[in-house]
PDB file of C-alpha atoms in Angstrom:
ATOM      1  CA  UNK A 231     129.715  61.750  89.749  1.00 85.00           C
ATOM      2  CA  UNK A 232     126.814  60.238  87.872  1.00 93.00           C
ATOM      3  CA  UNK A 233     123.621  62.049  86.990  1.00 96.00           C
ATOM      4  CA  UNK A 234     120.307  60.856  85.629  1.00 97.00           C
ATOM      5  CA  UNK A 235     118.188  63.439  83.845  1.00 96.00           C
ATOM      6  CA  UNK A 236     114.619  62.664  82.842  1.00 97.00           C
ATOM      7  CA  UNK A 237     112.528  64.436  80.235  1.00 96.00           C
ATOM      8  CA  UNK A 238     109.262  63.978  78.372  1.00 97.00           C
ATOM      9  CA  UNK A 239     106.718  64.292  81.128  1.00 96.00           C
ATOM     10  CA  UNK A 240     103.700  66.550  80.885  1.00 97.00           C
ATOM     11  CA  UNK A 241      99.952  66.771  80.671  1.00 98.00           C
ATOM     12  CA  UNK A 242      98.048  64.470  78.339  1.00 98.00           C
ATOM     13  CA  UNK A 243      94.430  63.475  77.884  1.00 98.00           C
ATOM     14  CA  UNK A 244      93.212  59.998  78.673  1.00 98.00           C
ATOM     15  CA  UNK A 245      93.969  57.657  75.812  1.00 97.00           C
ATOM     16  CA  UNK A 246      97.008  59.657  74.779  1.00 98.00           C
ATOM     17  CA  UNK A 247     100.685  58.803  74.719  1.00 98.00           C
ATOM     18  CA  UNK A 248     103.927  60.125  76.141  1.00 98.00           C
ATOM     19  CA  UNK A 249     107.548  59.125  75.719  1.00 98.00           C
ATOM     20  CA  UNK A 250     109.910  59.565  78.633  1.00 98.00           C
ATOM     21  CA  UNK A 251     113.682  59.702  78.257  1.00 98.00           C
ATOM     22  CA  UNK A 252     116.437  59.401  80.820  1.00 98.00           C
ATOM     23  CA  UNK A 253     120.083  60.109  80.095  1.00 98.00           C
ATOM     24  CA  UNK A 254     122.813  58.876  82.397  1.00 97.00           C
ATOM     25  CA  UNK A 255     126.014  60.915  82.359  1.00 96.00           C
ATOM     26  CA  UNK A 256     129.259  61.134  84.270  1.00 94.00           C
ATOM     27  CA  UNK A 257     131.931  58.660  85.211  1.00 92.00           C
ATOM     28  CA  UNK A 258     130.113  55.556  83.988  1.00 94.00           C
ATOM     29  CA  UNK A 259     132.066  52.387  83.397  1.00 93.00           C
ATOM     30  CA  UNK A 260     129.139  50.076  82.709  1.00 94.00           C
ATOM     31  CA  UNK A 261     125.377  50.236  82.954  1.00 95.00           C
ATOM     32  CA  UNK A 262     123.807  47.026  84.204  1.00 95.00           C
ATOM     33  CA  UNK A 263     120.139  47.905  84.384  1.00 97.00           C
ATOM     34  CA  UNK A 264     118.027  51.007  83.893  1.00 98.00           C
ATOM     35  CA  UNK A 265     114.402  51.378  84.758  1.00 97.00           C
ATOM     36  CA  UNK A 266     111.414  53.515  85.534  1.00 98.00           C
ATOM     37  CA  UNK A 267     109.479  53.770  88.776  1.00 98.00           C
ATOM     38  CA  UNK A 268     106.512  55.940  89.598  1.00 98.00           C
ATOM     39  CA  UNK A 269     104.978  57.428  92.698  1.00 98.00           C
ATOM     40  CA  UNK A 270     101.447  58.755  92.853  1.00 97.00           C
ATOM     41  CA  UNK A 271     100.310  61.067  95.653  1.00 93.00           C
ATOM     42  CA  UNK A 272      99.818  59.134  98.872  1.00 95.00           C
ATOM     43  CA  UNK A 273     101.182  55.913  97.398  1.00 97.00           C
ATOM     44  CA  UNK A 274     104.456  54.054  97.552  1.00 97.00           C
ATOM     45  CA  UNK A 275     106.940  54.174  94.718  1.00 97.00           C
ATOM     46  CA  UNK A 276     106.407  51.236  92.393  1.00 97.00           C
ATOM     47  CA  UNK A 277     108.292  49.632  89.535  1.00 98.00           C
ATOM     48  CA  UNK A 278     107.010  50.414  86.070  1.00 98.00           C
ATOM     49  CA  UNK A 279     109.602  48.611  83.959  1.00 98.00           C
ATOM     50  CA  UNK A 280     113.297  47.827  83.832  1.00 98.00           C
ATOM     51  CA  UNK A 281     115.728  46.779  81.136  1.00 97.00           C
ATOM     52  CA  UNK A 282     119.224  45.367  81.190  1.00 95.00           C
ATOM     53  CA  UNK A 283     122.036  46.457  78.919  1.00 91.00           C
ATOM     54  CA  UNK A 284     121.328  43.233  77.046  1.00 91.00           C
ATOM     55  CA  UNK A 285     117.716  44.373  76.566  1.00 92.00           C
ATOM     56  CA  UNK A 286     116.115  41.894  78.936  1.00 96.00           C
ATOM     57  CA  UNK A 287     112.935  43.587  80.118  1.00 97.00           C
ATOM     58  CA  UNK A 288     110.744  43.373  83.185  1.00 97.00           C
ATOM     59  CA  UNK A 289     107.340  45.033  83.484  1.00 97.00           C
ATOM     60  CA  UNK A 290     104.789  45.547  86.190  1.00 96.00           C
ATOM     61  CA  UNK A 291     101.832  43.356  85.259  1.00 94.00           C
ATOM     62  CA  UNK A 292      99.404  46.244  85.054  1.00 89.00           C
ATOM     63  CA  UNK A 293     101.542  48.131  82.550  1.00 91.00           C
ATOM     64  CA  UNK A 294     103.081  45.524  80.281  1.00 91.00           C
ATOM     65  CA  UNK A 295     100.396  45.848  77.616  1.00 94.00           C
ATOM     66  CA  UNK A 296     100.563  49.642  77.363  1.00 97.00           C
ATOM     67  CA  UNK A 297     104.154  50.623  78.146  1.00 98.00           C
ATOM     68  CA  UNK A 298     107.348  49.766  76.299  1.00 98.00           C
ATOM     69  CA  UNK A 299     110.838  50.242  77.694  1.00 98.00           C
ATOM     70  CA  UNK A 300     113.917  50.414  75.509  1.00 97.00           C
ATOM     71  CA  UNK A 301     117.573  51.290  75.923  1.00 96.00           C
ATOM     72  CA  UNK A 302     120.232  52.900  73.754  1.00 95.00           C
ATOM     73  CA  UNK A 303     123.505  51.696  75.238  1.00 93.00           C
ATOM     74  CA  UNK A 304     125.598  53.995  73.062  1.00 94.00           C
ATOM     75  CA  UNK A 305     123.781  57.014  74.493  1.00 96.00           C
ATOM     76  CA  UNK A 306     123.320  55.689  78.041  1.00 95.00           C
ATOM     77  CA  UNK A 307     119.652  56.479  77.568  1.00 97.00           C
ATOM     78  CA  UNK A 308     116.519  54.613  78.534  1.00 98.00           C
ATOM     79  CA  UNK A 309     113.094  55.348  77.100  1.00 98.00           C
ATOM     80  CA  UNK A 310     109.576  54.607  78.240  1.00 98.00           C
ATOM     81  CA  UNK A 311     106.849  54.716  75.627  1.00 98.00           C
ATOM     82  CA  UNK A 312     103.494  55.030  77.359  1.00 98.00           C
ATOM     83  CA  UNK A 313     100.325  54.448  75.357  1.00 98.00           C
ATOM     84  CA  UNK A 314      96.636  54.354  76.257  1.00 97.00           C
ATOM     85  CA  UNK A 315      97.278  56.473  79.316  1.00 97.00           C
ATOM     86  CA  UNK A 316      94.561  56.822  81.924  1.00 96.00           C
ATOM     87  CA  UNK A 317      94.193  59.088  84.970  1.00 96.00           C
ATOM     88  CA  UNK A 318      95.505  56.297  87.239  1.00 96.00           C
ATOM     89  CA  UNK A 319      98.870  56.680  85.496  1.00 97.00           C
ATOM     90  CA  UNK A 320      99.245  60.175  86.953  1.00 97.00           C
ATOM     91  CA  UNK A 321     102.417  60.175  89.025  1.00 98.00           C
ATOM     92  CA  UNK A 322     105.975  61.365  89.229  1.00 98.00           C
ATOM     93  CA  UNK A 323     108.078  59.029  87.124  1.00 98.00           C
ATOM     94  CA  UNK A 324     111.615  58.365  88.292  1.00 98.00           C
ATOM     95  CA  UNK A 325     114.515  56.974  86.337  1.00 98.00           C
ATOM     96  CA  UNK A 326     116.740  54.453  88.086  1.00 98.00           C
ATOM     97  CA  UNK A 327     120.106  53.049  87.083  1.00 98.00           C
ATOM     98  CA  UNK A 328     122.153  50.231  88.491  1.00 97.00           C
ATOM     99  CA  UNK A 329     125.637  50.765  87.173  1.00 95.00           C
ATOM    100  CA  UNK A 330     129.347  50.569  87.742  1.00 94.00           C
ATOM    101  CA  UNK A 331     131.004  53.943  88.040  1.00 92.00           C
ATOM    102  CA  UNK A 332     134.675  54.719  87.661  1.00 91.00           C
ATOM    103  CA  UNK A 333     136.634  57.398  89.459  1.00 86.00           C
ATOM    104  CA  UNK A 334     140.361  57.830  90.029  1.00 88.00           C
ATOM    105  CA  UNK A 335     140.980  54.348  88.692  1.00 86.00           C
ATOM    106  CA  UNK A 336     138.528  52.725  91.088  1.00 92.00           C
ATOM    107  CA  UNK A 337     135.313  51.055  90.031  1.00 91.00           C
ATOM    108  CA  UNK A 338     132.293  50.774  92.261  1.00 91.00           C
ATOM    109  CA  UNK A 339     128.721  49.620  91.834  1.00 92.00           C
ATOM    110  CA  UNK A 340     125.954  51.953  92.848  1.00 92.00           C
ATOM    111  CA  UNK A 341     122.288  52.634  92.314  1.00 96.00           C
ATOM    112  CA  UNK A 342     121.193  56.073  91.163  1.00 96.00           C
ATOM    113  CA  UNK A 343     117.891  57.954  90.919  1.00 98.00           C
ATOM    114  CA  UNK A 344     116.818  60.838  88.760  1.00 97.00           C
ATOM    115  CA  UNK A 345     114.890  63.830  90.046  1.00 97.00           C
ATOM    116  CA  UNK A 346     111.618  62.672  88.537  1.00 97.00           C
ATOM    117  CA  UNK A 347     109.290  63.983  85.865  1.00 97.00           C
ATOM    118  CA  UNK A 348     105.595  64.653  86.369  1.00 98.00           C
ATOM    119  CA  UNK A 349     103.066  62.845  84.213  1.00 98.00           C
ATOM    120  CA  UNK A 350      99.476  64.027  84.510  1.00 98.00           C
ATOM    121  CA  UNK A 351      96.650  62.328  82.649  1.00 98.00           C
ATOM    122  CA  UNK A 352      93.357  64.205  82.503  1.00 97.00           C
ATOM    123  CA  UNK A 353      90.015  62.468  82.105  1.00 93.00           C
TER     124      UNK A 353
END
């Protein structure tokens, strides 16, 4: 079993910053890519940023100047530093991992989601 656990969400004023963390645990053989998505009320889930184990990053255009994604491979942890937050950033932020798991000697590739962490930006 593999679990993703997010932390770091909360309430912040416009212009403020938050740092999200997501730890992957369980029978992990190799992490390929980890990332963050968000879903605002009444909207579809959208990519925020992703990063490979080799630290190749991909950002949504609207967030690349304010958000920074990073990964600590030794800790199976991905971070999202969010600066200059505005009310439009209010959403549930979900961690995602594309990885190879290992169980009973078998390896299999799967995609996993965390439970989400609420980020609320007040004006």
